[in-house]
């Protein structure tokens, strides 16, 4: 009697970690970057007029919905990045999708840098497109 054929183990931990890492490094910063650009367009003139000193947060009132989108993207990216890091470590240690787990760890580690850089560049770019009149988004 022949032994039963070896079946390949499924590697769901590594795949889950990789998906969470991609979402935390690419999707969350992209959403935040788009919204930050719009925040810069809507409130950039007032922020520049204050010179960045003792910023009065009331200038963000016309774009408060977009500020909320940036904040939700930040916290979602943070939660997904932590999940990717933890699950990636577990997947790597238990050999349950090790290559994907390693990539997820790298993505989770680089995610905050990408998020911060993209949000800052988008905010400055949005502020640079204003005419200086201080008008809100149309």
GROMACS .gro file of C-alpha atoms in nm:
model
  138
    1UNK     CA    1   0.000   0.000   0.000
    2UNK     CA    2   0.140   0.338  -0.107
    3UNK     CA    3   0.157   0.626   0.136
    4UNK     CA    4  -0.095   0.903   0.076
    5UNK     CA    5   0.029   1.183  -0.147
    6UNK     CA    6   0.171   1.483   0.031
    7UNK     CA    7  -0.056   1.779   0.017
    8UNK     CA    8   0.081   2.127   0.021
    9UNK     CA    9  -0.001   2.329   0.326
   10UNK     CA   10  -0.194   2.644   0.271
   11UNK     CA   11  -0.007   2.957   0.371
   12UNK     CA   12  -0.284   3.195   0.481
   13UNK     CA   13  -0.083   3.381   0.747
   14UNK     CA   14   0.176   3.511   0.506
   15UNK     CA   15  -0.086   3.606   0.249
   16UNK     CA   16  -0.295   3.791   0.508
   17UNK     CA   17   0.013   3.974   0.633
   18UNK     CA   18   0.109   4.070   0.278
   19UNK     CA   19  -0.236   4.206   0.198
   20UNK     CA   20  -0.240   4.406   0.522
   21UNK     CA   21   0.108   4.538   0.446
   22UNK     CA   22   0.009   4.646   0.095
   23UNK     CA   23  -0.301   4.820   0.225
   24UNK     CA   24  -0.104   4.997   0.497
   25UNK     CA   25   0.179   5.109   0.271
   26UNK     CA   26   0.001   5.186  -0.055
   27UNK     CA   27  -0.372   5.236  -0.014
   28UNK     CA   28  -0.384   5.434   0.313
   29UNK     CA   29  -0.113   5.682   0.202
   30UNK     CA   30  -0.276   5.721  -0.139
   31UNK     CA   31  -0.613   5.807   0.016
   32UNK     CA   32  -0.448   6.042   0.266
   33UNK     CA   33  -0.236   6.203  -0.004
   34UNK     CA   34  -0.538   6.278  -0.218
   35UNK     CA   35  -0.728   6.425   0.076
   36UNK     CA   36  -0.421   6.618   0.200
   37UNK     CA   37  -0.384   6.776  -0.144
   38UNK     CA   38  -0.744   6.893  -0.124
   39UNK     CA   39  -0.685   7.021   0.233
   40UNK     CA   40  -0.388   7.218   0.106
   41UNK     CA   41  -0.599   7.367  -0.171
   42UNK     CA   42  -0.877   7.460   0.067
   43UNK     CA   43  -0.681   7.595   0.362
   44UNK     CA   44  -0.330   7.640   0.229
   45UNK     CA   45  -0.355   8.015   0.179
   46UNK     CA   46  -0.462   8.073   0.538
   47UNK     CA   47  -0.191   7.843   0.671
   48UNK     CA   48   0.074   8.023   0.464
   49UNK     CA   49  -0.065   8.362   0.572
   50UNK     CA   50  -0.013   8.263   0.936
   51UNK     CA   51   0.342   8.169   0.853
   52UNK     CA   52   0.312   7.834   1.025
   53UNK     CA   53   0.356   8.003   1.362
   54UNK     CA   54   0.091   7.938   1.627
   55UNK     CA   55  -0.140   7.781   1.374
   56UNK     CA   56  -0.504   7.855   1.443
   57UNK     CA   57  -0.685   7.530   1.367
   58UNK     CA   58  -1.000   7.718   1.276
   59UNK     CA   59  -0.853   7.766   0.929
   60UNK     CA   60  -0.924   7.396   0.871
   61UNK     CA   61  -1.299   7.442   0.926
   62UNK     CA   62  -1.385   7.465   0.554
   63UNK     CA   63  -1.206   7.136   0.488
   64UNK     CA   64  -1.290   6.948   0.807
   65UNK     CA   65  -1.441   6.657   0.615
   66UNK     CA   66  -1.117   6.609   0.424
   67UNK     CA   67  -0.913   6.638   0.745
   68UNK     CA   68  -1.131   6.358   0.883
   69UNK     CA   69  -1.054   6.145   0.574
   70UNK     CA   70  -0.680   6.197   0.633
   71UNK     CA   71  -0.718   6.101   0.999
   72UNK     CA   72  -0.921   5.790   0.921
   73UNK     CA   73  -0.662   5.688   0.661
   74UNK     CA   74  -0.387   5.743   0.919
   75UNK     CA   75  -0.548   5.527   1.186
   76UNK     CA   76  -0.654   5.260   0.936
   77UNK     CA   77  -0.302   5.246   0.798
   78UNK     CA   78  -0.164   5.226   1.151
   79UNK     CA   79  -0.391   4.937   1.247
   80UNK     CA   80  -0.320   4.751   0.922
   81UNK     CA   81   0.054   4.812   0.958
   82UNK     CA   82   0.060   4.674   1.311
   83UNK     CA   83  -0.144   4.373   1.198
   84UNK     CA   84   0.092   4.317   0.904
   85UNK     CA   85   0.394   4.339   1.132
   86UNK     CA   86   0.260   4.099   1.394
   87UNK     CA   87   0.113   3.846   1.151
   88UNK     CA   88   0.422   3.873   0.930
   89UNK     CA   89   0.645   3.788   1.226
   90UNK     CA   90   0.425   3.493   1.319
   91UNK     CA   91   0.413   3.372   0.958
   92UNK     CA   92   0.791   3.397   0.931
   93UNK     CA   93   0.857   3.224   1.262
   94UNK     CA   94   0.615   2.938   1.194
   95UNK     CA   95   0.705   2.902   0.827
   96UNK     CA   96   0.345   2.963   0.722
   97UNK     CA   97   0.419   3.179   0.421
   98UNK     CA   98   0.767   3.299   0.513
   99UNK     CA   99   0.848   3.500   0.196
  100UNK     CA  100   0.518   3.685   0.210
  101UNK     CA  101   0.564   3.740   0.583
  102UNK     CA  102   0.906   3.893   0.530
  103UNK     CA  103   0.771   4.127   0.261
  104UNK     CA  104   0.484   4.221   0.492
  105UNK     CA  105   0.730   4.308   0.771
  106UNK     CA  106   0.925   4.533   0.535
  107UNK     CA  107   0.607   4.699   0.407
  108UNK     CA  108   0.483   4.756   0.762
  109UNK     CA  109   0.815   4.911   0.861
  110UNK     CA  110   0.827   5.145   0.561
  111UNK     CA  111   0.456   5.235   0.572
  112UNK     CA  112   0.479   5.526   0.819
  113UNK     CA  113   0.761   5.684   0.621
  114UNK     CA  114   0.568   5.660   0.296
  115UNK     CA  115   0.251   5.790   0.463
  116UNK     CA  116   0.421   6.091   0.620
  117UNK     CA  117   0.617   6.183   0.311
  118UNK     CA  118   0.322   6.150   0.075
  119UNK     CA  119   0.084   6.342   0.302
  120UNK     CA  120   0.337   6.624   0.351
  121UNK     CA  121   0.420   6.652  -0.018
  122UNK     CA  122   0.051   6.646  -0.111
  123UNK     CA  123  -0.034   6.913   0.147
  124UNK     CA  124   0.243   7.142   0.024
  125UNK     CA  125   0.152   7.077  -0.339
  126UNK     CA  126  -0.211   7.156  -0.267
  127UNK     CA  127  -0.116   7.476  -0.087
  128UNK     CA  128   0.104   7.569  -0.383
  129UNK     CA  129  -0.189   7.555  -0.622
  130UNK     CA  130  -0.394   7.815  -0.435
  131UNK     CA  131  -0.427   8.164  -0.572
  132UNK     CA  132  -0.375   8.324  -0.233
  133UNK     CA  133  -0.735   8.441  -0.200
  134UNK     CA  134  -0.804   8.203   0.084
  135UNK     CA  135  -1.118   8.058  -0.069
  136UNK     CA  136  -1.258   7.723   0.033
  137UNK     CA  137  -1.299   7.428  -0.196
  138UNK     CA  138  -1.559   7.460  -0.462
   0.00000   0.00000   0.00000
